[in-house]
Short mmCIF file of C-alpha atoms and ligand atoms in Angstrom, two decimals:
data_model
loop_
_atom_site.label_atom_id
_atom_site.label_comp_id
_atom_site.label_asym_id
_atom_site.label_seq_id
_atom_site.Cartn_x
_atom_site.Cartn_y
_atom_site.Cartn_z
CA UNK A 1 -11.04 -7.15 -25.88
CA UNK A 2 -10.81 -3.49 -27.09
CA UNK A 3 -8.65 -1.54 -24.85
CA UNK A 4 -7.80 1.99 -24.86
CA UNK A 5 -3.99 1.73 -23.20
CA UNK A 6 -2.84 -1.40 -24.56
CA UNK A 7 -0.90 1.15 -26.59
CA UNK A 8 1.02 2.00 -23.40
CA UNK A 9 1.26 -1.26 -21.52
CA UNK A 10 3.21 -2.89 -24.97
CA UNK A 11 5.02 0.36 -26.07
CA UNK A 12 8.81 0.50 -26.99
CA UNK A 13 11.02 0.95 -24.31
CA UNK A 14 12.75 3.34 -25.61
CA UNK A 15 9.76 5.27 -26.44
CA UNK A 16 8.32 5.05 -22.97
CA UNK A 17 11.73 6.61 -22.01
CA UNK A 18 11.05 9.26 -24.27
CA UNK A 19 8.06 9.89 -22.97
CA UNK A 20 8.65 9.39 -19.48
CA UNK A 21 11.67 12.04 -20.16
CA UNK A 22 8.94 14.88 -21.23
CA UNK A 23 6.57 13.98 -18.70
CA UNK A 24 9.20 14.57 -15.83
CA UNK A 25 10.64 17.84 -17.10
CA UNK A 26 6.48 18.53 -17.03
CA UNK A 27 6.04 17.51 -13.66
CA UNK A 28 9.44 19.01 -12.24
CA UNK A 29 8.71 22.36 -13.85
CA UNK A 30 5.25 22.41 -12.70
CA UNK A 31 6.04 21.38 -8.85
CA UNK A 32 8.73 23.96 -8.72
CA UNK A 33 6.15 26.48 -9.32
CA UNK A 34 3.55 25.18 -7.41
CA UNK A 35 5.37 22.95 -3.92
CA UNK A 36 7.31 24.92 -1.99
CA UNK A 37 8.80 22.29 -0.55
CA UNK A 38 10.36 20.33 -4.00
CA UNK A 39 11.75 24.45 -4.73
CA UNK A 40 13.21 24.62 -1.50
CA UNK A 41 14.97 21.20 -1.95
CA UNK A 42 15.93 21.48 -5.52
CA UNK A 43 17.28 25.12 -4.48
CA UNK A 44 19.59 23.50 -1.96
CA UNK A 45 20.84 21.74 -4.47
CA UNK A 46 21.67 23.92 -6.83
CA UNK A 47 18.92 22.78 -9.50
CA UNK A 48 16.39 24.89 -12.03
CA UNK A 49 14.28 22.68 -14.20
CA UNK A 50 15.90 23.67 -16.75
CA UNK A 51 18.55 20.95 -15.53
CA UNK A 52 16.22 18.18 -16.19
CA UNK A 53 16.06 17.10 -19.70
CA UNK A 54 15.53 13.28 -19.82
CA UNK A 55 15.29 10.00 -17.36
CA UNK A 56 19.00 10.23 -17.02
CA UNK A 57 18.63 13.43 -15.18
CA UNK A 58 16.32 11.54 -12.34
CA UNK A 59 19.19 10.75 -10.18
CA UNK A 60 19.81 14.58 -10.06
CA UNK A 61 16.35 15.48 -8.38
CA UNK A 62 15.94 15.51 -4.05
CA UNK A 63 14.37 12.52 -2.54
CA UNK A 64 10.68 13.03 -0.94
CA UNK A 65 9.88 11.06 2.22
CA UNK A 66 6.74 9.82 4.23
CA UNK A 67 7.72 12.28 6.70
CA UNK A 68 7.51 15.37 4.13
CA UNK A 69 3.36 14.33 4.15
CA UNK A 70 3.07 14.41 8.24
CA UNK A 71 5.37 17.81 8.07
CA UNK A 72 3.13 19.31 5.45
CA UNK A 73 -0.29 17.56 6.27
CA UNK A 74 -2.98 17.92 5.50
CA UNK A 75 -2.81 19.90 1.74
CA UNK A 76 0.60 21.46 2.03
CA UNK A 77 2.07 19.18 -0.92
CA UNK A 78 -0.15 19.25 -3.36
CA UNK A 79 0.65 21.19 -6.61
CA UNK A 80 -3.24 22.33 -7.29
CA UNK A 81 -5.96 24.92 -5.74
CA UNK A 82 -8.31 23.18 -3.60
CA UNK A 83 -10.60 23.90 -5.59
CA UNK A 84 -9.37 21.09 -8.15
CA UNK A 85 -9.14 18.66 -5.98
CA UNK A 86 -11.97 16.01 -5.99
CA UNK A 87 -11.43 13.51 -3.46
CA UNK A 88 -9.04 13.19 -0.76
CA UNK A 89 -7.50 9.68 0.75
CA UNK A 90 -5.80 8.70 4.04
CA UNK A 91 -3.42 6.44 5.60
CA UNK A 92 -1.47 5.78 8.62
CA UNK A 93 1.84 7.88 9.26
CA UNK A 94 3.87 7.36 11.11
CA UNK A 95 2.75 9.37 14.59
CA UNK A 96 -0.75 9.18 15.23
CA UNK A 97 -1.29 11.59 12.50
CA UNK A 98 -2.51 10.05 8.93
CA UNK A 99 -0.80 11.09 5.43
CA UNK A 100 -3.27 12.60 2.98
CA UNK A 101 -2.82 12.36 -1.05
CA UNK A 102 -5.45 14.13 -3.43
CA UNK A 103 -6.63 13.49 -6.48
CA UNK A 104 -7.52 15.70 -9.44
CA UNK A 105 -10.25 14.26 -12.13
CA UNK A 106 -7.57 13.27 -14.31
CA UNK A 107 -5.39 11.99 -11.47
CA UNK A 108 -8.96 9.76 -10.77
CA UNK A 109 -9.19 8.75 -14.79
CA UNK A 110 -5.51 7.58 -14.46
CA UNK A 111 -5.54 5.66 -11.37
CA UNK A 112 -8.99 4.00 -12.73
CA UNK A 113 -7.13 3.05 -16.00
CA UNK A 114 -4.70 1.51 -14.19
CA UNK A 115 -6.61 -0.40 -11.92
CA UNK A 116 -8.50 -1.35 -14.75
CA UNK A 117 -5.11 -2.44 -16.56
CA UNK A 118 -4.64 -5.42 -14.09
CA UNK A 119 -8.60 -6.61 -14.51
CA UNK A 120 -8.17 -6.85 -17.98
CA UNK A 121 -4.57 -8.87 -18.12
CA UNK A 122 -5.98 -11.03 -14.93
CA UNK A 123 -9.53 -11.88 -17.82
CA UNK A 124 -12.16 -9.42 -17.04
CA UNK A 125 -14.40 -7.56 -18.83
CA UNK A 126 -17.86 -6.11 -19.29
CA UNK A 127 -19.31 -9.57 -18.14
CA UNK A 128 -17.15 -9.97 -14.69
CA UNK A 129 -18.61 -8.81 -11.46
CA UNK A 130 -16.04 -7.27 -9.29
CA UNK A 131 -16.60 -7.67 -5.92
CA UNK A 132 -14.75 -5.03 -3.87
CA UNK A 133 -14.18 -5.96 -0.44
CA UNK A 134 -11.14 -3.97 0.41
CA UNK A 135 -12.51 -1.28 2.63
CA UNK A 136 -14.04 1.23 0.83
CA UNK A 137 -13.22 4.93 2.80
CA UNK A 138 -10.17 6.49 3.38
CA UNK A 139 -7.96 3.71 2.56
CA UNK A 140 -7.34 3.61 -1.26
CA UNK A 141 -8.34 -0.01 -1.38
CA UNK A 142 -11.80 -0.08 -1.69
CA UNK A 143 -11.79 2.78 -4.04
CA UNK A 144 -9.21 2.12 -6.40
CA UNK A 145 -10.65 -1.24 -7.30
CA UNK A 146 -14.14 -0.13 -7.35
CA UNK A 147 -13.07 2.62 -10.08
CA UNK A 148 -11.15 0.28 -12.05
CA UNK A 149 -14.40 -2.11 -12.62
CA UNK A 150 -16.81 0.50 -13.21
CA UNK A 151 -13.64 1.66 -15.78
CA UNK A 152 -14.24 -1.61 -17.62
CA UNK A 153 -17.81 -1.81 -18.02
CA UNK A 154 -18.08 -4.73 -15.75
CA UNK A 155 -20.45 -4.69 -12.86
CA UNK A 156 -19.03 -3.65 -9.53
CA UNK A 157 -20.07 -4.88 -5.83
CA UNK A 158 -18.81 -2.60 -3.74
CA UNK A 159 -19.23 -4.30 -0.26
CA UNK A 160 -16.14 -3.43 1.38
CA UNK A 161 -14.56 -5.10 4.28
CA UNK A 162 -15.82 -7.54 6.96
CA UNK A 163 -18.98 -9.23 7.70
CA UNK A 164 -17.61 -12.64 5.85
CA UNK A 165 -21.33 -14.42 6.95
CA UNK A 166 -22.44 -11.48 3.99
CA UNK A 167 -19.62 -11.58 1.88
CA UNK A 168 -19.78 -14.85 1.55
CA UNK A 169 -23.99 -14.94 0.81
CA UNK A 170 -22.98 -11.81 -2.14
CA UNK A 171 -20.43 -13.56 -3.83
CA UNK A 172 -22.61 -16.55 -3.93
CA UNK A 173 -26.01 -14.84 -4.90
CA UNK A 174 -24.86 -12.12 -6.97
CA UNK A 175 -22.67 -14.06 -8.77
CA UNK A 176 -19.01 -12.69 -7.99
CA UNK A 177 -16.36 -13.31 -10.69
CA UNK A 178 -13.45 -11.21 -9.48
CA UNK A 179 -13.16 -11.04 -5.70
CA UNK A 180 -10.42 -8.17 -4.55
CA UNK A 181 -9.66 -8.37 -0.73
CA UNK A 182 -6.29 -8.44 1.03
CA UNK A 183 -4.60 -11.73 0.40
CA UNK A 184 -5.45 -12.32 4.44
CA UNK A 185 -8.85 -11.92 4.34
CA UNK A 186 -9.34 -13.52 1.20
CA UNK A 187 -7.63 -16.72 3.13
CA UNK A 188 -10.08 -16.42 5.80
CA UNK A 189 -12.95 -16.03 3.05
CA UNK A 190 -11.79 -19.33 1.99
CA UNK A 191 -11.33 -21.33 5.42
CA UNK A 192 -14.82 -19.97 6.34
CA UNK A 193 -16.01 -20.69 2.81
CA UNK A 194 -14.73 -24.35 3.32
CA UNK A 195 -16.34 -24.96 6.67
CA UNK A 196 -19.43 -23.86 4.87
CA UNK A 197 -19.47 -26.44 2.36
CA UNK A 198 -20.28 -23.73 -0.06
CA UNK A 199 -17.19 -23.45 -2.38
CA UNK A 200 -19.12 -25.43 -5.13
CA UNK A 201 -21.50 -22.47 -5.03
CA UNK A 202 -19.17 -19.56 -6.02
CA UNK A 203 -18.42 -18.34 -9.47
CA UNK A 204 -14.90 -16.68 -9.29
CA UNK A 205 -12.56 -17.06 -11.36
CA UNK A 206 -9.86 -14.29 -10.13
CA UNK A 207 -8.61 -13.17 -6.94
CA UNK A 208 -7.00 -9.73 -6.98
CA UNK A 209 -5.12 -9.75 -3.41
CA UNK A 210 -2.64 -7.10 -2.22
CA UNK A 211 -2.23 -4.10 0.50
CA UNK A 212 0.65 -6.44 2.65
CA UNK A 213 2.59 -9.17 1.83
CA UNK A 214 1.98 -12.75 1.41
CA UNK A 215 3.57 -15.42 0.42
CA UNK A 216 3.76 -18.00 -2.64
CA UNK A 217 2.35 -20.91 -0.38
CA UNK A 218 -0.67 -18.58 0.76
CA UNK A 219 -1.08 -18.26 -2.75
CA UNK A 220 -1.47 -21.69 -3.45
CA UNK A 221 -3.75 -22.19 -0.45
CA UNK A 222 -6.17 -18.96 -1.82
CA UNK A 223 -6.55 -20.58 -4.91
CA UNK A 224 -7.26 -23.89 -3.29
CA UNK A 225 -9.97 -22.53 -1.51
CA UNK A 226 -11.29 -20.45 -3.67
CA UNK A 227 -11.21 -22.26 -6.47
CA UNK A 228 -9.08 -18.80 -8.39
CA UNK A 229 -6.73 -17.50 -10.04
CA UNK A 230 -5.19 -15.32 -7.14
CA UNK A 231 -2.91 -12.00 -8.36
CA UNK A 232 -0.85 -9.87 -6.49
CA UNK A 233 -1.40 -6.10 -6.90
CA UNK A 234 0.81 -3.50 -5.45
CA UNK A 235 0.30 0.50 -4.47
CA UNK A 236 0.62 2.82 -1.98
CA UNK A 237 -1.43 5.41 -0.79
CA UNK A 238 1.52 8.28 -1.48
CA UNK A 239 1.84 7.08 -5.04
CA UNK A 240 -2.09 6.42 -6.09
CA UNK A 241 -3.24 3.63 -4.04
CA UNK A 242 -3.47 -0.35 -5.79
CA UNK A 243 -2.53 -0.32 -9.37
CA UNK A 244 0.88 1.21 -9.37
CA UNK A 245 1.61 -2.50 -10.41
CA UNK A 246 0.23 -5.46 -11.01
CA UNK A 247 0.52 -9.05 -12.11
CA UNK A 248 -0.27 -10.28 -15.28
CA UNK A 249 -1.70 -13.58 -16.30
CA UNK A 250 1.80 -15.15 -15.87
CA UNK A 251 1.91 -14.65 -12.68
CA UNK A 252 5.63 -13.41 -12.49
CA UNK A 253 6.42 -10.49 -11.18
CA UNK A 254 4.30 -7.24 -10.96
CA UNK A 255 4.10 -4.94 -14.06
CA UNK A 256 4.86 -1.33 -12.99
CA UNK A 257 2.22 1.45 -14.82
CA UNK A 258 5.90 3.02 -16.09
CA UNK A 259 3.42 5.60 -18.15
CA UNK A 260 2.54 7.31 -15.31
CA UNK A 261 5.61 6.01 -12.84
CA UNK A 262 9.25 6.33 -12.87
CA UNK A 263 10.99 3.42 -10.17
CA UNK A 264 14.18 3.11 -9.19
CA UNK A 265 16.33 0.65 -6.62
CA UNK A 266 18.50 2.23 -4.40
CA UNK A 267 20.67 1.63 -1.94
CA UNK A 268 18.82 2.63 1.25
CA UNK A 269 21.92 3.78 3.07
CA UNK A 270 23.77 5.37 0.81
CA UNK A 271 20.72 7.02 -1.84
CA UNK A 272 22.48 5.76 -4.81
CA UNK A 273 20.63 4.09 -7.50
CA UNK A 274 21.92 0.09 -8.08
CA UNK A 275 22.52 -1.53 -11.06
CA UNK A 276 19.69 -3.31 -13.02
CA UNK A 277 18.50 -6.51 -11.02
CA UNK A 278 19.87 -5.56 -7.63
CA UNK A 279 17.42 -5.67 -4.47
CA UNK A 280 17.28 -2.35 -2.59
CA UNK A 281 14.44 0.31 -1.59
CA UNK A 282 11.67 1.03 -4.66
CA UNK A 283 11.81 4.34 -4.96
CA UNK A 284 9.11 6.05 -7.25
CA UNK A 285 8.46 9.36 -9.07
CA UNK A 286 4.87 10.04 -10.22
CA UNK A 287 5.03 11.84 -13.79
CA UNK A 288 1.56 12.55 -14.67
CA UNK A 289 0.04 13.13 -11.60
CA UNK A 290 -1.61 16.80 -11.17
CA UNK A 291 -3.00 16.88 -7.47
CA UNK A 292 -0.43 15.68 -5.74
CA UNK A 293 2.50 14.74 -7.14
CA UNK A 294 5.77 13.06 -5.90
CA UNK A 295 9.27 13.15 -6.86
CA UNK A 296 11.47 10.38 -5.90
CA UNK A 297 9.34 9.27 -2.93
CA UNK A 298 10.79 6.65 -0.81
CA UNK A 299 8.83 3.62 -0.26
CA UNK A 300 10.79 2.10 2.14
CA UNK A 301 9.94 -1.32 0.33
CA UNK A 302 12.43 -3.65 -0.52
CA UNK A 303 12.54 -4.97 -3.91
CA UNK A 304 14.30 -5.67 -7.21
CA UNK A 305 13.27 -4.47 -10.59
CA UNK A 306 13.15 -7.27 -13.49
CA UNK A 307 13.71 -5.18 -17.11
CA UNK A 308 13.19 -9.02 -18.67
CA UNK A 309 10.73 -9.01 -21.91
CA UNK A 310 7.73 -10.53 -20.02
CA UNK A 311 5.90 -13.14 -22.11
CA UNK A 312 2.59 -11.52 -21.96
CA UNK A 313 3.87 -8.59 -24.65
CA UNK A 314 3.59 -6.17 -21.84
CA UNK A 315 7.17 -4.26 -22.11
CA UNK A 316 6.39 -2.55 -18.42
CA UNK A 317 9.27 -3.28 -16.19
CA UNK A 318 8.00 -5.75 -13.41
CA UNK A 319 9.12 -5.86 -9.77
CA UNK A 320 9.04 -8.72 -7.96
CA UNK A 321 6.87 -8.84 -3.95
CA UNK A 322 8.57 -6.73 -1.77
CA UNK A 323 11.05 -8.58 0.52
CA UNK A 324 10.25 -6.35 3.44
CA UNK A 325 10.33 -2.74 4.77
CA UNK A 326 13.61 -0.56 5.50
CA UNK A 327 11.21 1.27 8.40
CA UNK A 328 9.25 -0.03 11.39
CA UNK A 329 5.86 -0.22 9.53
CA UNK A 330 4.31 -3.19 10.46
CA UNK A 331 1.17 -4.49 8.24
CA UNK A 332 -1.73 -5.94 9.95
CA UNK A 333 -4.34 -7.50 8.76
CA UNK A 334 -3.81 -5.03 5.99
CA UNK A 335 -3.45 -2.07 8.23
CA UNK A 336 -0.16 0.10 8.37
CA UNK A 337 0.47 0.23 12.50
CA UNK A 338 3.55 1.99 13.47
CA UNK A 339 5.30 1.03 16.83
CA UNK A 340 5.73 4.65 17.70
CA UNK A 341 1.55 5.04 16.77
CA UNK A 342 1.48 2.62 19.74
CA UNK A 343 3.99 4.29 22.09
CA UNK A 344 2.30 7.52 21.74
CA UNK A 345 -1.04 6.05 23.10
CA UNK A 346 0.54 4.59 25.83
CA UNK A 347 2.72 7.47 26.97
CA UNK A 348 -0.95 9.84 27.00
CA UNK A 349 -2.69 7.15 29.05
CA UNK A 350 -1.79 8.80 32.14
CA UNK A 351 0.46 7.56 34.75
CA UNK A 352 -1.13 3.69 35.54
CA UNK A 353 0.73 2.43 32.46
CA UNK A 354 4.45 3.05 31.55
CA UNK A 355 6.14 2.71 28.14
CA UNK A 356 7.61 -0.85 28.35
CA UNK A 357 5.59 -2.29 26.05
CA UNK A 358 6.10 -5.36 23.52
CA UNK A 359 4.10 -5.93 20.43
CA UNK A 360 3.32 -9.19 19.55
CA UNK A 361 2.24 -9.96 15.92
CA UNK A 362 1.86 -13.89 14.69
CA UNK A 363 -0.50 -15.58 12.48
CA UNK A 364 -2.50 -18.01 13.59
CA UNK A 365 -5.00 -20.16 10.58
CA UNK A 366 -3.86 -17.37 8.21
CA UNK A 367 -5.32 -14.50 10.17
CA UNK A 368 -2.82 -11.94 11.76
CA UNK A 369 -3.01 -11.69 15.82
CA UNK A 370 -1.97 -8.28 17.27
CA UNK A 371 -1.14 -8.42 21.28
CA UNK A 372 0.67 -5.25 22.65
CA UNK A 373 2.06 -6.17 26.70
CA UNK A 374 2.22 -2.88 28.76
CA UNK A 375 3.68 -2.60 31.59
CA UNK A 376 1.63 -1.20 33.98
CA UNK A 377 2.73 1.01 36.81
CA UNK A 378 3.24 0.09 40.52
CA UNK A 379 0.49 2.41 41.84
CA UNK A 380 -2.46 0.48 39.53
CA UNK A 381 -0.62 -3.32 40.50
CA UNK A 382 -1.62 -1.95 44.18
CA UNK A 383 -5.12 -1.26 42.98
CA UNK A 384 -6.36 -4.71 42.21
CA UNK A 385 -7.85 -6.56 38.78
CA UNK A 386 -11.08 -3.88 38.35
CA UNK A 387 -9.63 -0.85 37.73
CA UNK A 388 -6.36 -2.93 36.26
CA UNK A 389 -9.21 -4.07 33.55
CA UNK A 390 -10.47 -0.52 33.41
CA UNK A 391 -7.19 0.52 32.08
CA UNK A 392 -6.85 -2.28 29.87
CA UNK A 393 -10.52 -1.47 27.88
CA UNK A 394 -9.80 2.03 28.18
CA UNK A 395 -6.49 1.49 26.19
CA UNK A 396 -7.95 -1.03 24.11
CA UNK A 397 -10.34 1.65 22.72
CA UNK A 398 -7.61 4.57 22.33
CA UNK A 399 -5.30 1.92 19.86
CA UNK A 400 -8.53 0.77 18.00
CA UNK A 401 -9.54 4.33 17.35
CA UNK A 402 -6.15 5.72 16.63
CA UNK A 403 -5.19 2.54 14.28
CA UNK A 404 -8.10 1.50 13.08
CA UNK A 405 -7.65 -2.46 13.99
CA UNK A 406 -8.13 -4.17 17.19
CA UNK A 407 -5.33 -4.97 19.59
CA UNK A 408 -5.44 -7.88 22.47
CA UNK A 409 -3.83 -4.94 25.03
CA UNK A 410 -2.49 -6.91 27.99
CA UNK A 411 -1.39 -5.53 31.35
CA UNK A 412 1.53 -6.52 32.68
CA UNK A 413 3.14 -6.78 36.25
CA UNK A 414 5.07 -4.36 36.65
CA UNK A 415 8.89 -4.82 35.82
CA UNK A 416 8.02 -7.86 33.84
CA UNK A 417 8.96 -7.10 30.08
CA UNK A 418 12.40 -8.41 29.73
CA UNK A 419 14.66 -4.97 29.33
CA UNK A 420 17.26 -4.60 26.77
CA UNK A 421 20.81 -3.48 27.61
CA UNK A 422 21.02 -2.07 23.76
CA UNK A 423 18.26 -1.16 21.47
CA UNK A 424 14.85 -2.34 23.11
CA UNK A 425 12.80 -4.77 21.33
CA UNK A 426 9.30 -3.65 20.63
CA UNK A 427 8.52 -5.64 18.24
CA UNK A 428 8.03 -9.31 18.00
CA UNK A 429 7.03 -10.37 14.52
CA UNK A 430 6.24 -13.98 14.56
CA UNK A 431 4.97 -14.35 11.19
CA UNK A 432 7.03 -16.28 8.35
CA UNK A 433 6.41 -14.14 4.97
CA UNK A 434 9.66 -15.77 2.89
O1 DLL B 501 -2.09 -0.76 0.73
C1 DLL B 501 -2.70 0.27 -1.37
C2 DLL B 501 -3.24 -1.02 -1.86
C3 DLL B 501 -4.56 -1.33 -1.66
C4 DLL B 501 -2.40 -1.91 -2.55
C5 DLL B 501 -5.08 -2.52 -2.15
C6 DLL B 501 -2.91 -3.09 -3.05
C7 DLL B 501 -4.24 -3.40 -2.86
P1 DLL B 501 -1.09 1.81 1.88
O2 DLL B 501 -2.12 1.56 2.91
O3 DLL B 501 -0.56 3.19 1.74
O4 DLL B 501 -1.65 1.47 0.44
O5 DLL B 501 0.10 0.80 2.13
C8 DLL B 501 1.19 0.76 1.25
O6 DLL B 501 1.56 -1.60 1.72
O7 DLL B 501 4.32 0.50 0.87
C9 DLL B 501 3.78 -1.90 0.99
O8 DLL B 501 4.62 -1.91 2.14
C10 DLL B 501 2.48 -2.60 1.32
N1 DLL B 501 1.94 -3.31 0.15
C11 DLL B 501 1.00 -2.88 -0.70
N2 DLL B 501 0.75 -3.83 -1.64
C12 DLL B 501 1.58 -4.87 -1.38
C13 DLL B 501 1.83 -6.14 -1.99
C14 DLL B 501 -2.12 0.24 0.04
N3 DLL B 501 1.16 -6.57 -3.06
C15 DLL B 501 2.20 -0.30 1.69
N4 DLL B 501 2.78 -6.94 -1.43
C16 DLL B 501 3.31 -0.47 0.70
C17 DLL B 501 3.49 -6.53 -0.34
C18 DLL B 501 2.35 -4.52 -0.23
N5 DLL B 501 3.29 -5.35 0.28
#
């Protein structure tokens, strides 16, 4: 298969360093002029551009954080007029208020050609049909994967999330090949998929699953199911969306698009970088991106970084699944809920609930469950079970809208949830990702 990166994906290292080294005194230059808030920092620090010469210099340059897009929101980050900006995306923060990234037309070519990347090492081409059932919207998901197969000639089903009964009917009768859905729904895909009797009826032959984590056995099961190859694909909305990295057909460890993104492993606690191998937070710095660009954003991911020569030929460093989160962000069902998203709900539904609340997350057949206990006050206990349920669908609706997922919201007797004589526990987190 012809491809127009490969050049990139099997470069040198020491060339990519080279070039990553221009690209960065590019990009730092460029944000200085253009961010206020990257001059501000690099001021405080004492730094011009002119101090950044190379990749060795990157430990130099002010972290960037998740809270720098809520402080900022929506546009104040970006490093381009308006007026060059093509399409915006979204994603939870971590109030009720939603980060927002933008992309310039070459920022859109790059993330496509990454995206793209992955379909071709995971066997596609202008003969797969890609069917996209990540959401297609705000989220980066849907988008991100549809661009990539439209980037490869093949033929792209963009059906987004949910409605398996019809997901299920596409992939059979327009003859899916690829099938790109969160790990958990593609699970659920498969049970149904199995019930159905219909699994001798689909085509696929890979799975591209990512957006939360999942583990080696789910993998197993997915492919079972599915009758797949089923590849993990990593991103986040701050750095591009899916397609910062990606598996290849070895299956070991997720190639990082180094062309376009610098990572480091830190120590979370302390900010400095670790040595080669070590786990810690991924921490990434975008190099080619014009809209909106980020220097040494914190992911809040745990991971390690592998530098090994991978046997596919790709010399891209890979990183292996993230182990787990150094903030609260909890992943549901795909979707990035915050506890304090929650809290603030609760605390602006008046005075019949109060803020002792528990969430409980577990997965049950593969599929996440989402139950958040509130307390509810002694005045609406005294009122009876009607306007008790009142509450209860009234706060029901308020989480849905403000997360965008669907919570089992339980009222609770008052003084019921268990209090804590240290830090409270709001979170109970039944699932077992290791
Ligand atoms: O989830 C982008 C994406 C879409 C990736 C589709 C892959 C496929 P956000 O909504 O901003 O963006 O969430 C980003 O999700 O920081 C990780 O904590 C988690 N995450 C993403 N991919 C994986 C993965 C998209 N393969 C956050 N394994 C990230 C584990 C993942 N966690």
């Amino acid at each position: 298969m012809k491809y127009w990166q490969e050049q990139w994906e099997t470069m040198p290292r020491e060339q990519l360093r080279e070039h990553q080294g221009k690209m960065l005194k590019w990009q730092v230059e460029r944000m200085y002029e253009n961010v206020a808030l990257f001059r501000k920092r690099m001021d405080e620090k004492g730094l011009t551009p002119a101090d950044i010469n190379g990749v060795e210099d990157l430990k130099k340059l002010p972290f960037s954080y998740k809270k720098d897009l809520r402080d900022y929101y929506p546009y104040g980050l970006f490093a381009v007029p308006m007026k060059d900006i093509r399409r915006v995306h979204a994603s939870s923060g971590t109030t009720g208020k939603q980060i927002v990234v933008g992309y310039t037309d070459k920022d859109l070519e790059m993330w496509a050609d990454c995206f793209a990347r992955m379909l071709i090492a995971t066997g596609n081409d202008e003969n797969s049909f890609v069917q996209v059932s990540y959401g297609l919207g705000l989220f980066t998901g849907g988008f991100g994967a549809h661009d990539g197969a439209v980037r490869i000639g093949a033929t792209a089903i963009p059906i987004s999330a949910g409605n398996t009964q019809r997901q299920i009917q596409t992939m059979i009768d327009f003859g899916a090949t690829v099938l790109c859905c969160t790990p958990s729904y593609a699970m659920y895909l498969g049970e149904t998929i199995e019930e159905m009797g219909l699994k001798d009826k689909l085509q696929l032959k890979a799975g591209i699953f990512g957006a939360e984590p999942w583990t080696e056995e789910m993998r197993a099961q997915i492919e079972d199911k599915l009758g797949l190859k089923a590849y993990d694909i990593y991103g986040l909305s701050e750095i591009m969306g899916p397609g910062v990295s990606y598996e290849c057909e070895y299956q070991c460890g997720m190639h990082v698009c180094e062309d376009h993104f610098i990572p480091e492993i830190i120590d979370p606690e302390t900010g400095e970088v670790l040595p080669e191998g070590q786990e810690g937070e991924l921490v990434f710095t975008t190099i080619t991106k014009e809209g909106f660009p980020l220097i040494r954003y914190r992911t809040r991911d745990i991971c390690s970084l592998n530098y090994e020569q991978c046997k596919c030929g790709r010399t891209h460093v890979r990183m292996n699944k993230p182990q787990g989160r150094t903030d609260d962000m909890l992943i549901i069902r795909g979707v990035n809920v915050f506890p304090s998203q929650i809290e603030e709900v609760l605390l602006k539904s008046g005075d019949s609930v109060t803020a002792n609340y528990q969430i409980i997350v577990d997965r049950v057949n593969n599929t996440d469950t989402f139950q958040v206990n509130v307390e509810m006050s002694e005045a609406l206990y005294a009122e009876g079970k009607p306007a008790i349920e009142k509450v209860e669908r009234m706060i029901t609706g308020k989480l849905r809208s403000t997360l965008g997922i669907g919570a089992n919201v339980c009222l609770m007797n008052p003084k019921s949830i268990a209090r804590s004589e240290g830090k409270a526990k709001r979170v109970i987190d039944n699932r077992k990702l290791k």
